[in-house]
Amino acid sequence: MQVRVQAEPFDYGAECAGFGDGGRDVGAVVTFLGVVRDDSGQLARMEIEHYPGMTEKAIAAIAEEARARWSLADVLVVHRHGALMPGEPIMMVATAARHRVAAFEAAEFLMDYLKSRAPFWKKEIGPDGAAWVAAKDDDEDALARW
Amino acid sequence: MQVRVQAEPFDYGAECAGFGDGGRDVGAVVTFLGVVRDDSGQLARMEIEHYPGMTEKAIAAIAEEARARWSLADVLVVHRHGALMPGEPIMMVATAARHRVAAFEAAEFLMDYLKSRAPFWKKEIGPDGAAWVAAKDDDEDALARW
Amino acid sequence: MIDVLYFAWVRERIGLPRERVETSAATVAELVAELASREDRYAAAFADLRSLRVALDQQLADFSAPLDGVREVAFFPPMTGG
Amino acid sequence: MIDVLYFAWVRERIGLPRERVETSAATVAELVAELASREDRYAAAFADLRSLRVALDQQLADFSAPLDGVREVAFFPPMTGG
């Protein structure tokens, strides 16, 4: 299990290549990559604030819950903070399990919990100034299924 | 959209690295990697037979349905045939979408359909000879949710 | 004349991957009945249709489907890709 | 004495990221009432508790939670990671 919270960019391909050599009982690996979207073409940058100390603990607790619940052979969470440009990777998760259903469910569980339970806050900076991204009711509702 | 059916190994990390530069409206990338599992420690190799001609068409139709249904910015399917060793990648899918729910759902849809609707057949070769892998009722049932 | 293809254990039981068949069968089911009556190895391969799938010109089809205009018929077990 | 931390727009409204507070509040809600009565910027930050979250010693908690033994309280909006 590996959890990293960092300002530096990460290399998604290299993380994928290095993940999931979890032994002979791994049949399925799922990864999720979150990217800074810029639908309007007006986003100058995104800034992600976090709560140092709590962030690592909250993510580790979520990752450990996923590992235990889906008997994961391995789990990885990387999440950036600080300034990010459109198109840059924000975060990723990876799960390794015996079967595909467990790998998918665990990755979705991780994403749903990271969205709403890990202390990150996104701010978008555009031509009209800065605005904090509002939490969506959908994201809170997504937790109900677990 | 890219579909490849090949005997040669593929490089999962490199495929991930090269995927999903789908433009500024991509916020979420999901990949699935299937690996030859060897729970018993007795598997000498896996052999995958397929139906040349039909395989490519069937996968392309499934991938196109996923692309249209979830408005994917990009979709990739790679599937090997021939002899594979334990721990080797069998196949992968990747999806790029605006939001995480679409990327996850499309990847799971692709996997469910590739399992039961693309003409591949797996055979396991061990110390006691060769045995065709039986289709699971679960896999057929999984299609019902789409 | 029609091309008939066999895959996986269907191929192994019948002992060949493909053959050209002269038939007047109107449907897949009629073709199956013709083939199954040939020899034991065919009868064994077609013993349980629930464990078989069929494709017509590389599209999945039902056993009740007509063979009119079809050039290639394939028989195989349920697929196990992914 | 307790460390009080603010994040995101709560930090921006109050105008500082953290402070040490001398308080005899027994619960988070009592601490919020004390802070909100200080100045307009605090009142503005705490105007709608439904849009706020609280963590006690880096664990999410409720506004009714006791402060007994707590060293660090953090106030922030709903999280938007991932």
CSV table of C-alpha atoms in Angstrom, one decimal:
chain,number,residue,atom,x,y,z
A,1,MET,CA,0.0,0.0,0.0
A,2,GLN,CA,1.4,3.4,-1.0
A,3,VAL,CA,0.0,6.9,-0.3
A,4,ARG,CA,1.7,10.0,-1.6
A,5,VAL,CA,0.6,13.6,-1.2
A,6,GLN,CA,2.9,15.9,-3.2
A,7,ALA,CA,3.3,19.2,-5.0
A,8,GLU,CA,5.4,17.7,-7.7
A,9,PRO,CA,4.0,16.3,-10.9
A,10,PHE,CA,3.8,12.5,-11.2
A,11,ASP,CA,4.4,10.3,-14.2
A,12,TYR,CA,1.1,8.3,-14.8
A,13,GLY,CA,2.7,5.8,-17.2
A,14,ALA,CA,5.6,5.1,-14.9
A,15,GLU,CA,3.2,4.7,-11.9
A,16,CYS,CA,1.1,2.2,-14.0
A,17,ALA,CA,4.2,0.3,-15.1
A,18,GLY,CA,5.5,0.0,-11.6
A,19,PHE,CA,2.2,-1.1,-10.0
A,20,GLY,CA,0.5,-4.4,-9.6
A,21,ASP,CA,3.3,-6.9,-9.5
A,22,GLY,CA,1.3,-8.1,-6.6
A,23,GLY,CA,2.1,-11.8,-7.0
A,24,ARG,CA,0.5,-14.7,-8.8
A,25,ASP,CA,-3.0,-14.1,-7.4
A,26,VAL,CA,-3.4,-10.8,-9.1
A,27,GLY,CA,-5.7,-11.1,-12.1
A,28,ALA,CA,-7.0,-7.5,-12.4
A,29,VAL,CA,-5.6,-4.0,-12.1
A,30,VAL,CA,-7.7,-0.8,-12.3
A,31,THR,CA,-6.3,2.7,-12.4
A,32,PHE,CA,-8.1,6.0,-12.3
A,33,LEU,CA,-6.4,9.3,-13.4
A,34,GLY,CA,-7.9,12.7,-12.6
A,35,VAL,CA,-6.9,15.5,-14.9
A,36,VAL,CA,-7.4,19.3,-14.8
A,37,ARG,CA,-10.3,19.9,-17.2
A,38,ASP,CA,-10.8,23.2,-19.0
A,39,ASP,CA,-14.1,23.0,-20.7
A,40,SER,CA,-14.3,26.7,-21.3
A,41,GLY,CA,-10.8,27.2,-22.5
A,42,GLN,CA,-10.5,30.0,-20.0
A,43,LEU,CA,-8.8,28.3,-17.1
A,44,ALA,CA,-5.4,29.8,-16.3
A,45,ARG,CA,-4.7,27.3,-13.5
A,46,MET,CA,-6.1,25.3,-10.6
A,47,GLU,CA,-4.8,25.6,-7.1
A,48,ILE,CA,-5.3,22.8,-4.6
A,49,GLU,CA,-5.1,23.6,-0.9
A,50,HIS,CA,-4.9,20.7,1.6
A,51,TYR,CA,-4.5,20.1,5.3
A,52,PRO,CA,-1.0,18.8,5.9
A,53,GLY,CA,-1.0,16.0,8.4
A,54,MET,CA,-4.7,15.2,8.2
A,55,THR,CA,-4.5,14.6,4.4
A,56,GLU,CA,-2.1,11.7,4.6
A,57,LYS,CA,-3.9,10.1,7.6
A,58,ALA,CA,-7.4,10.5,5.9
A,59,ILE,CA,-6.1,8.9,2.6
A,60,ALA,CA,-4.3,6.1,4.4
A,61,ALA,CA,-7.4,5.2,6.4
A,62,ILE,CA,-9.5,5.2,3.2
A,63,ALA,CA,-6.9,3.1,1.3
A,64,GLU,CA,-6.7,0.6,4.2
A,65,GLU,CA,-10.4,0.2,4.3
A,66,ALA,CA,-10.5,-0.5,0.6
A,67,ARG,CA,-7.6,-3.0,0.9
A,68,ALA,CA,-9.3,-4.9,3.6
A,69,ARG,CA,-12.8,-4.9,2.2
A,70,TRP,CA,-11.8,-6.1,-1.3
A,71,SER,CA,-8.8,-8.2,-0.3
A,72,LEU,CA,-6.6,-6.1,-2.5
A,73,ALA,CA,-3.1,-7.3,-3.3
A,74,ASP,CA,-2.0,-3.7,-3.6
A,75,VAL,CA,-3.4,-0.2,-3.6
A,76,LEU,CA,-1.8,3.1,-4.6
A,77,VAL,CA,-3.0,6.7,-4.1
A,78,VAL,CA,-1.1,9.8,-5.4
A,79,HIS,CA,-2.7,13.2,-4.9
A,80,ARG,CA,-1.1,16.6,-5.8
A,81,HIS,CA,-1.5,20.0,-4.2
A,82,GLY,CA,-0.5,23.4,-5.2
A,83,ALA,CA,-0.7,25.0,-8.7
A,84,LEU,CA,-1.7,22.8,-11.6
A,85,MET,CA,-2.2,23.7,-15.3
A,86,PRO,CA,-5.0,22.5,-17.5
A,87,GLY,CA,-4.3,19.0,-18.8
A,88,GLU,CA,-2.1,18.2,-15.8
A,89,PRO,CA,-2.7,15.0,-13.7
A,90,ILE,CA,-4.3,15.9,-10.4
A,91,MET,CA,-4.3,12.5,-8.7
A,92,MET,CA,-4.5,8.8,-9.4
A,93,VAL,CA,-5.5,5.6,-7.7
A,94,ALA,CA,-4.6,2.0,-8.6
A,95,THR,CA,-6.0,-1.3,-7.2
A,96,ALA,CA,-4.8,-4.9,-7.8
A,97,ALA,CA,-7.2,-7.8,-7.0
A,98,ARG,CA,-7.9,-11.4,-8.0
A,99,HIS,CA,-11.0,-10.5,-10.0
A,100,ARG,CA,-12.2,-7.5,-12.1
A,101,VAL,CA,-15.3,-6.7,-10.0
A,102,ALA,CA,-13.2,-6.2,-6.8
A,103,ALA,CA,-10.6,-4.1,-8.6
A,104,PHE,CA,-13.3,-1.8,-10.1
A,105,GLU,CA,-15.4,-1.5,-7.0
A,106,ALA,CA,-12.3,-0.7,-4.8
A,107,ALA,CA,-11.1,2.0,-7.2
A,108,GLU,CA,-14.6,3.6,-7.3
A,109,PHE,CA,-14.9,3.4,-3.5
A,110,LEU,CA,-11.5,5.1,-3.2
A,111,MET,CA,-12.5,7.9,-5.6
A,112,ASP,CA,-15.9,8.5,-4.0
A,113,TYR,CA,-14.2,8.8,-0.5
A,114,LEU,CA,-11.2,10.9,-1.7
A,115,LYS,CA,-13.7,13.3,-3.3
A,116,SER,CA,-15.6,14.0,-0.2
A,117,ARG,CA,-13.5,12.8,2.8
A,118,ALA,CA,-9.9,13.8,2.1
A,119,PRO,CA,-9.2,17.4,3.0
A,120,PHE,CA,-8.5,19.0,-0.4
A,121,TRP,CA,-10.0,22.2,-1.8
A,122,LYS,CA,-9.8,23.2,-5.4
A,123,LYS,CA,-9.8,26.8,-6.7
A,124,GLU,CA,-10.0,27.7,-10.3
A,125,ILE,CA,-8.2,30.8,-11.5
A,126,GLY,CA,-9.5,32.3,-14.8
A,127,PRO,CA,-9.8,35.7,-16.5
A,128,ASP,CA,-12.5,36.9,-14.1
A,129,GLY,CA,-10.6,35.9,-11.0
A,130,ALA,CA,-10.6,33.0,-8.7
A,131,ALA,CA,-13.4,30.8,-7.5
A,132,TRP,CA,-13.5,27.8,-5.1
A,133,VAL,CA,-15.0,24.7,-6.7
A,134,ALA,CA,-18.2,23.9,-4.9
A,135,ALA,CA,-18.8,20.4,-3.6
A,136,LYS,CA,-21.6,18.6,-5.5
A,137,ASP,CA,-24.5,16.9,-3.8
A,138,ASP,CA,-23.8,14.0,-6.2
A,139,ASP,CA,-20.5,13.5,-4.6
A,140,GLU,CA,-21.9,13.2,-1.1
A,141,ASP,CA,-24.7,10.9,-2.4
A,142,ALA,CA,-22.1,8.7,-4.0
A,143,LEU,CA,-20.9,7.6,-0.6
A,144,ALA,CA,-24.3,6.1,0.2
A,145,ARG,CA,-23.7,3.0,-2.0
A,146,TRP,CA,-20.8,1.8,0.1
B,1,MET,CA,-10.5,4.9,-30.8
B,2,GLN,CA,-8.0,2.2,-31.1
B,3,VAL,CA,-8.5,-1.6,-31.1
B,4,ARG,CA,-5.6,-4.1,-31.3
B,5,VAL,CA,-5.6,-7.9,-31.3
B,6,GLN,CA,-2.1,-9.2,-31.2
B,7,ALA,CA,0.1,-12.2,-30.2
B,8,GLU,CA,2.9,-9.9,-29.1
B,9,PRO,CA,3.1,-8.6,-25.5
B,10,PHE,CA,2.2,-5.0,-24.9
B,11,ASP,CA,3.7,-2.5,-22.5
B,12,TYR,CA,1.0,-1.5,-20.0
B,13,GLY,CA,2.9,1.5,-18.7
B,14,ALA,CA,3.6,2.8,-22.1
B,15,GLU,CA,0.0,2.3,-23.2
B,16,CYS,CA,-1.2,4.3,-20.2
B,17,ALA,CA,1.4,7.0,-20.8
B,18,GLY,CA,0.3,7.4,-24.4
B,19,PHE,CA,-3.5,7.4,-23.7
B,20,GLY,CA,-6.0,10.1,-22.9
B,21,ASP,CA,-4.4,13.3,-24.3
B,22,GLY,CA,-8.0,13.6,-25.4
B,23,GLY,CA,-8.1,17.4,-25.2
B,24,ARG,CA,-9.1,19.9,-22.6
B,25,ASP,CA,-12.5,18.3,-21.8
B,26,VAL,CA,-10.9,15.1,-20.4
B,27,GLY,CA,-11.1,15.0,-16.6
B,28,ALA,CA,-11.0,11.3,-16.0
B,29,VAL,CA,-9.1,8.3,-17.4
B,30,VAL,CA,-9.8,4.7,-16.3
B,31,THR,CA,-7.7,1.7,-17.3
B,32,PHE,CA,-8.2,-2.0,-16.7
B,33,LEU,CA,-5.4,-4.5,-17.0
B,34,GLY,CA,-6.1,-8.3,-17.1
B,35,VAL,CA,-3.2,-10.5,-16.0
B,36,VAL,CA,-2.7,-14.3,-16.2
B,37,ARG,CA,-3.4,-15.5,-12.6
B,38,ASP,CA,-1.9,-18.6,-11.2
B,39,ASP,CA,-3.5,-19.2,-7.8
B,40,SER,CA,-2.3,-22.7,-7.5
B,41,GLY,CA,1.2,-22.1,-8.6
B,42,GLN,CA,0.7,-25.0,-11.1
B,43,LEU,CA,-0.1,-23.1,-14.3
B,44,ALA,CA,2.5,-23.7,-17.0
B,45,ARG,CA,0.9,-21.3,-19.4
B,46,MET,CA,-2.4,-20.0,-20.8
B,47,GLU,CA,-3.3,-20.3,-24.5
B,48,ILE,CA,-5.9,-18.0,-26.0
B,49,GLU,CA,-7.6,-19.0,-29.2
B,50,HIS,CA,-9.6,-16.4,-31.1
B,51,TYR,CA,-11.6,-16.0,-34.3
B,52,PRO,CA,-9.5,-13.9,-36.7
B,53,GLY,CA,-11.7,-11.4,-38.5
B,54,MET,CA,-14.7,-11.6,-36.2
B,55,THR,CA,-12.6,-10.7,-33.1
B,56,GLU,CA,-11.6,-7.3,-34.4
B,57,LYS,CA,-15.1,-6.6,-35.6
B,58,ALA,CA,-16.8,-7.6,-32.4
B,59,ILE,CA,-14.4,-5.5,-30.3
B,60,ALA,CA,-14.7,-2.5,-32.5
B,61,ALA,CA,-18.5,-2.7,-32.3
B,62,ILE,CA,-18.4,-2.9,-28.4
B,63,ALA,CA,-15.8,-0.1,-28.2
B,64,GLU,CA,-17.9,2.1,-30.6
B,65,GLU,CA,-21.0,1.5,-28.5
B,66,ALA,CA,-19.2,2.5,-25.3
B,67,ARG,CA,-17.7,5.6,-27.0
B,68,ALA,CA,-21.1,6.8,-28.1
B,69,ARG,CA,-23.0,5.9,-25.0
B,70,TRP,CA,-20.6,7.6,-22.5
B,71,SER,CA,-19.4,10.4,-24.9
B,72,LEU,CA,-15.9,9.2,-24.5
B,73,ALA,CA,-13.1,11.4,-25.7
B,74,ASP,CA,-11.0,8.3,-26.4
B,75,VAL,CA,-11.2,4.5,-25.9
B,76,LEU,CA,-8.5,1.8,-26.3
B,77,VAL,CA,-8.7,-2.0,-26.3
B,78,VAL,CA,-5.7,-4.3,-26.6
B,79,HIS,CA,-6.2,-8.1,-26.4
B,80,ARG,CA,-3.6,-10.8,-26.9
B,81,HIS,CA,-4.0,-14.3,-28.2
B,82,GLY,CA,-1.6,-17.2,-28.3
B,83,ALA,CA,0.6,-18.5,-25.4
B,84,LEU,CA,0.9,-16.4,-22.3
B,85,MET,CA,2.9,-17.1,-19.1
B,86,PRO,CA,1.6,-16.5,-15.5
B,87,GLY,CA,1.8,-12.8,-14.6
B,88,GLU,CA,1.7,-11.7,-18.2
B,89,PRO,CA,-0.8,-9.0,-19.3
B,90,ILE,CA,-3.7,-10.6,-21.3
B,91,MET,CA,-5.5,-7.4,-22.3
B,92,MET,CA,-6.3,-3.9,-21.3
B,93,VAL,CA,-9.0,-1.3,-21.9
B,94,ALA,CA,-8.8,2.5,-21.3
B,95,THR,CA,-11.5,5.1,-21.4
B,96,ALA,CA,-11.2,8.9,-21.3
B,97,ALA,CA,-14.3,11.0,-20.3
B,98,ARG,CA,-15.2,14.3,-18.8
B,99,HIS,CA,-16.3,12.8,-15.4
B,100,ARG,CA,-15.2,9.8,-13.4
B,101,VAL,CA,-18.6,8.0,-13.4
B,102,ALA,CA,-18.7,7.9,-17.2
B,103,ALA,CA,-15.0,6.7,-17.4
B,104,PHE,CA,-15.7,3.9,-14.8
B,105,GLU,CA,-19.0,2.8,-16.3
B,106,ALA,CA,-17.6,2.7,-19.8
B,107,ALA,CA,-14.6,0.6,-18.7
B,108,GLU,CA,-16.8,-1.9,-16.9
B,109,PHE,CA,-19.2,-2.1,-19.8
B,110,LEU,CA,-16.2,-2.9,-22.1
B,111,MET,CA,-14.9,-5.6,-19.8
B,112,ASP,CA,-18.3,-7.2,-19.3
B,113,TYR,CA,-18.9,-7.3,-23.1
B,114,LEU,CA,-15.4,-8.4,-24.0
B,115,LYS,CA,-15.7,-11.3,-21.5
B,116,SER,CA,-18.8,-12.8,-23.1
B,117,ARG,CA,-19.2,-11.3,-26.6
B,118,ALA,CA,-15.7,-11.2,-28.1
B,119,PRO,CA,-14.6,-14.5,-29.6
B,120,PHE,CA,-11.7,-15.5,-27.3
B,121,TRP,CA,-11.3,-18.9,-25.6
B,122,LYS,CA,-8.8,-19.5,-22.8
B,123,LYS,CA,-7.1,-22.8,-22.1
B,124,GLU,CA,-5.0,-23.5,-19.1
B,125,ILE,CA,-2.0,-25.9,-19.4
B,126,GLY,CA,-0.8,-27.4,-16.1
B,127,PRO,CA,0.9,-30.5,-14.8
B,128,ASP,CA,-2.3,-32.6,-15.3
B,129,GLY,CA,-2.8,-31.5,-18.9
B,130,ALA,CA,-4.9,-28.8,-20.6
B,131,ALA,CA,-8.4,-27.6,-19.7
B,132,TRP,CA,-10.6,-25.0,-21.4
B,133,VAL,CA,-11.7,-22.3,-19.0
B,134,ALA,CA,-15.5,-22.5,-18.5
B,135,ALA,CA,-17.6,-19.4,-19.0
B,136,LYS,CA,-19.2,-18.3,-15.7
B,137,ASP,CA,-22.9,-17.6,-15.3
B,138,ASP,CA,-21.8,-14.4,-13.5
B,139,ASP,CA,-20.2,-13.2,-16.6
B,140,GLU,CA,-23.4,-13.6,-18.6
B,141,ASP,CA,-25.4,-12.1,-15.8
B,142,ALA,CA,-23.1,-9.1,-15.8
B,143,LEU,CA,-24.5,-8.0,-19.2
B,144,ALA,CA,-28.0,-7.5,-17.8
B,145,ARG,CA,-27.1,-4.3,-16.1
B,146,TRP,CA,-26.3,-2.5,-19.3
C,1,MET,CA,-21.4,-24.5,-50.3
C,2,ILE,CA,-20.7,-23.0,-47.0
C,3,ASP,CA,-17.6,-22.5,-44.8
C,4,VAL,CA,-18.0,-24.1,-41.4
C,5,LEU,CA,-15.5,-23.1,-38.7
C,6,TYR,CA,-15.0,-24.7,-35.3
C,7,PHE,CA,-13.2,-23.2,-32.3
C,8,ALA,CA,-11.9,-24.3,-28.9
C,9,TRP,CA,-13.2,-27.7,-27.7
C,10,VAL,CA,-15.6,-27.9,-30.6
C,11,ARG,CA,-12.6,-27.8,-32.9
C,12,GLU,CA,-10.8,-30.4,-30.8
C,13,ARG,CA,-13.8,-32.8,-30.6
C,14,ILE,CA,-14.5,-32.6,-34.3
C,15,GLY,CA,-10.8,-32.7,-35.1
C,16,LEU,CA,-10.5,-29.9,-37.6
C,17,PRO,CA,-10.7,-26.1,-37.6
C,18,ARG,CA,-12.8,-25.6,-40.7
C,19,GLU,CA,-14.4,-27.4,-43.7
C,20,ARG,CA,-16.5,-26.6,-46.7
C,21,VAL,CA,-20.0,-28.2,-46.4
C,22,GLU,CA,-22.5,-28.8,-49.2
C,23,THR,CA,-25.9,-28.4,-47.6
C,24,SER,CA,-29.5,-27.5,-48.3
C,25,ALA,CA,-30.2,-26.7,-44.6
C,26,ALA,CA,-32.4,-23.7,-44.3
C,27,THR,CA,-31.5,-22.8,-40.7
C,28,VAL,CA,-28.6,-23.2,-38.4
C,29,ALA,CA,-30.5,-25.9,-36.5
C,30,GLU,CA,-31.0,-27.9,-39.7
C,31,LEU,CA,-27.2,-27.7,-40.4
C,32,VAL,CA,-26.4,-28.8,-36.9
C,33,ALA,CA,-28.8,-31.8,-37.3
C,34,GLU,CA,-27.0,-32.7,-40.6
C,35,LEU,CA,-23.5,-32.4,-39.1
C,36,ALA,CA,-24.5,-34.3,-35.9
C,37,SER,CA,-25.7,-37.3,-37.9
C,38,ARG,CA,-22.4,-37.6,-39.8
C,39,GLU,CA,-20.1,-39.3,-37.2
C,40,ASP,CA,-19.8,-39.7,-33.5
C,41,ARG,CA,-17.2,-36.9,-33.1
C,42,TYR,CA,-19.8,-34.5,-34.7
C,43,ALA,CA,-22.6,-35.9,-32.5
C,44,ALA,CA,-20.4,-35.4,-29.4
C,45,ALA,CA,-19.6,-31.8,-30.4
C,46,PHE,CA,-23.2,-30.9,-30.9
C,47,ALA,CA,-24.7,-33.0,-28.1
C,48,ASP,CA,-25.7,-30.0,-26.0
C,49,LEU,CA,-26.6,-26.9,-27.9
C,50,ARG,CA,-26.9,-24.8,-24.7
C,51,SER,CA,-23.2,-25.0,-24.4
C,52,LEU,CA,-22.6,-23.8,-27.9
C,53,ARG,CA,-22.7,-20.5,-29.6
C,54,VAL,CA,-23.0,-19.8,-33.4
C,55,ALA,CA,-21.9,-16.9,-35.6
C,56,LEU,CA,-23.1,-16.2,-39.1
C,57,ASP,CA,-20.7,-14.3,-41.3
C,58,GLN,CA,-18.9,-13.3,-38.0
C,59,GLN,CA,-22.0,-12.0,-36.2
C,60,LEU,CA,-23.4,-13.8,-33.2
C,61,ALA,CA,-26.8,-15.5,-34.1
C,62,ASP,CA,-29.4,-17.9,-32.9
C,63,PHE,CA,-29.7,-21.5,-33.8
C,64,SER,CA,-33.1,-20.7,-35.4
C,65,ALA,CA,-31.5,-18.2,-37.8
C,66,PRO,CA,-31.9,-18.8,-41.6
C,67,LEU,CA,-28.8,-19.7,-43.6
C,68,ASP,CA,-30.0,-17.9,-46.7
C,69,GLY,CA,-27.0,-16.0,-48.2
C,70,VAL,CA,-24.7,-16.9,-45.4
C,71,ARG,CA,-21.1,-17.8,-46.5
C,72,GLU,CA,-19.5,-18.6,-43.1
C,73,VAL,CA,-20.9,-20.4,-40.1
C,74,ALA,CA,-18.8,-20.8,-36.9
C,75,PHE,CA,-19.6,-23.0,-33.9
C,76,PHE,CA,-17.8,-22.5,-30.5
C,77,PRO,CA,-18.3,-22.6,-26.7
C,78,PRO,CA,-19.3,-19.6,-24.7
C,79,MET,CA,-16.5,-17.0,-24.9
C,80,THR,CA,-14.0,-16.5,-22.2
C,81,GLY,CA,-12.1,-13.4,-23.2
C,82,GLY,CA,-11.1,-10.4,-21.1
D,1,MET,CA,-5.3,27.0,24.7
D,2,ILE,CA,-6.3,25.3,21.4
D,3,ASP,CA,-5.0,25.6,17.9
D,4,VAL,CA,-7.7,26.6,15.4
D,5,LEU,CA,-7.1,26.2,11.7
D,6,TYR,CA,-9.0,27.6,8.7
D,7,PHE,CA,-8.9,26.3,5.1
D,8,ALA,CA,-10.1,27.4,1.7
D,9,TRP,CA,-12.7,30.2,1.8
D,10,VAL,CA,-13.0,30.0,5.6
D,11,ARG,CA,-9.3,31.0,5.7
D,12,GLU,CA,-9.8,33.7,3.2
D,13,ARG,CA,-12.9,35.2,5.0
D,14,ILE,CA,-11.2,35.2,8.4
D,15,GLY,CA,-7.9,36.3,6.9
D,16,LEU,CA,-5.6,34.0,8.6
D,17,PRO,CA,-4.7,30.3,8.4
D,18,ARG,CA,-4.4,29.5,12.1
D,19,GLU,CA,-4.5,31.0,15.5
D,20,ARG,CA,-4.2,30.0,19.2
D,21,VAL,CA,-7.5,30.5,21.0
D,22,GLU,CA,-8.1,30.7,24.8
D,23,THR,CA,-11.5,29.2,25.3
D,24,SER,CA,-13.6,27.5,27.9
D,25,ALA,CA,-16.0,26.2,25.2
D,26,ALA,CA,-17.2,22.6,25.9
D,27,THR,CA,-18.2,21.8,22.4
D,28,VAL,CA,-17.4,22.8,18.8
D,29,ALA,CA,-20.7,24.6,18.6
D,30,GLU,CA,-19.8,26.7,21.6
D,31,LEU,CA,-16.4,27.5,20.1
D,32,VAL,CA,-18.1,28.5,16.9
D,33,ALA,CA,-20.4,30.8,18.8
D,34,GLU,CA,-17.5,32.5,20.6
D,35,LEU,CA,-15.6,33.0,17.4
D,36,ALA,CA,-18.6,34.2,15.4
D,37,SER,CA,-19.2,36.9,18.1
D,38,ARG,CA,-15.7,38.3,17.8
D,39,GLU,CA,-15.8,40.3,14.5
D,40,ASP,CA,-17.8,40.5,11.3
D,41,ARG,CA,-15.2,38.5,9.4
D,42,TYR,CA,-15.7,35.6,11.8
D,43,ALA,CA,-19.5,36.0,11.7
D,44,ALA,CA,-19.4,35.9,7.9
D,45,ALA,CA,-17.2,32.7,7.9
D,46,PHE,CA,-19.5,30.9,10.4
D,47,ALA,CA,-22.8,32.3,9.0
D,48,ASP,CA,-24.0,28.9,7.6
D,49,LEU,CA,-22.8,25.8,9.5
D,50,ARG,CA,-24.3,23.5,6.9
D,51,SER,CA,-21.6,24.7,4.5
D,52,LEU,CA,-18.9,24.0,7.0
D,53,ARG,CA,-17.0,20.9,8.1
D,54,VAL,CA,-15.0,20.5,11.3
D,55,ALA,CA,-12.1,18.2,12.2
D,56,LEU,CA,-10.8,17.6,15.8
D,57,ASP,CA,-7.2,16.5,16.0
D,58,GLN,CA,-7.3,15.8,12.2
D,59,GLN,CA,-10.4,13.6,12.4
D,60,LEU,CA,-13.8,14.7,10.9
D,61,ALA,CA,-16.3,15.4,13.7
D,62,ASP,CA,-19.7,16.9,14.4
D,63,PHE,CA,-20.4,20.4,15.7
D,64,SER,CA,-21.9,18.8,18.8
D,65,ALA,CA,-18.6,17.0,19.6
D,66,PRO,CA,-16.9,17.8,22.9
D,67,LEU,CA,-13.6,19.7,22.9
D,68,ASP,CA,-12.3,18.0,26.0
D,69,GLY,CA,-8.6,17.0,25.4
D,70,VAL,CA,-8.7,18.4,21.8
D,71,ARG,CA,-5.5,20.3,20.8
D,72,GLU,CA,-6.4,21.1,17.2
D,73,VAL,CA,-9.7,22.2,15.6
D,74,ALA,CA,-10.0,22.9,11.9
D,75,PHE,CA,-12.9,24.6,10.0
D,76,PHE,CA,-13.3,24.3,6.3
D,77,PRO,CA,-15.8,23.9,3.5
D,78,PRO,CA,-16.9,20.6,2.1
D,79,MET,CA,-14.0,18.9,0.5
D,80,THR,CA,-13.4,18.8,-3.3
D,81,GLY,CA,-10.5,16.5,-3.8
D,82,GLY,CA,-10.1,13.7,-6.4
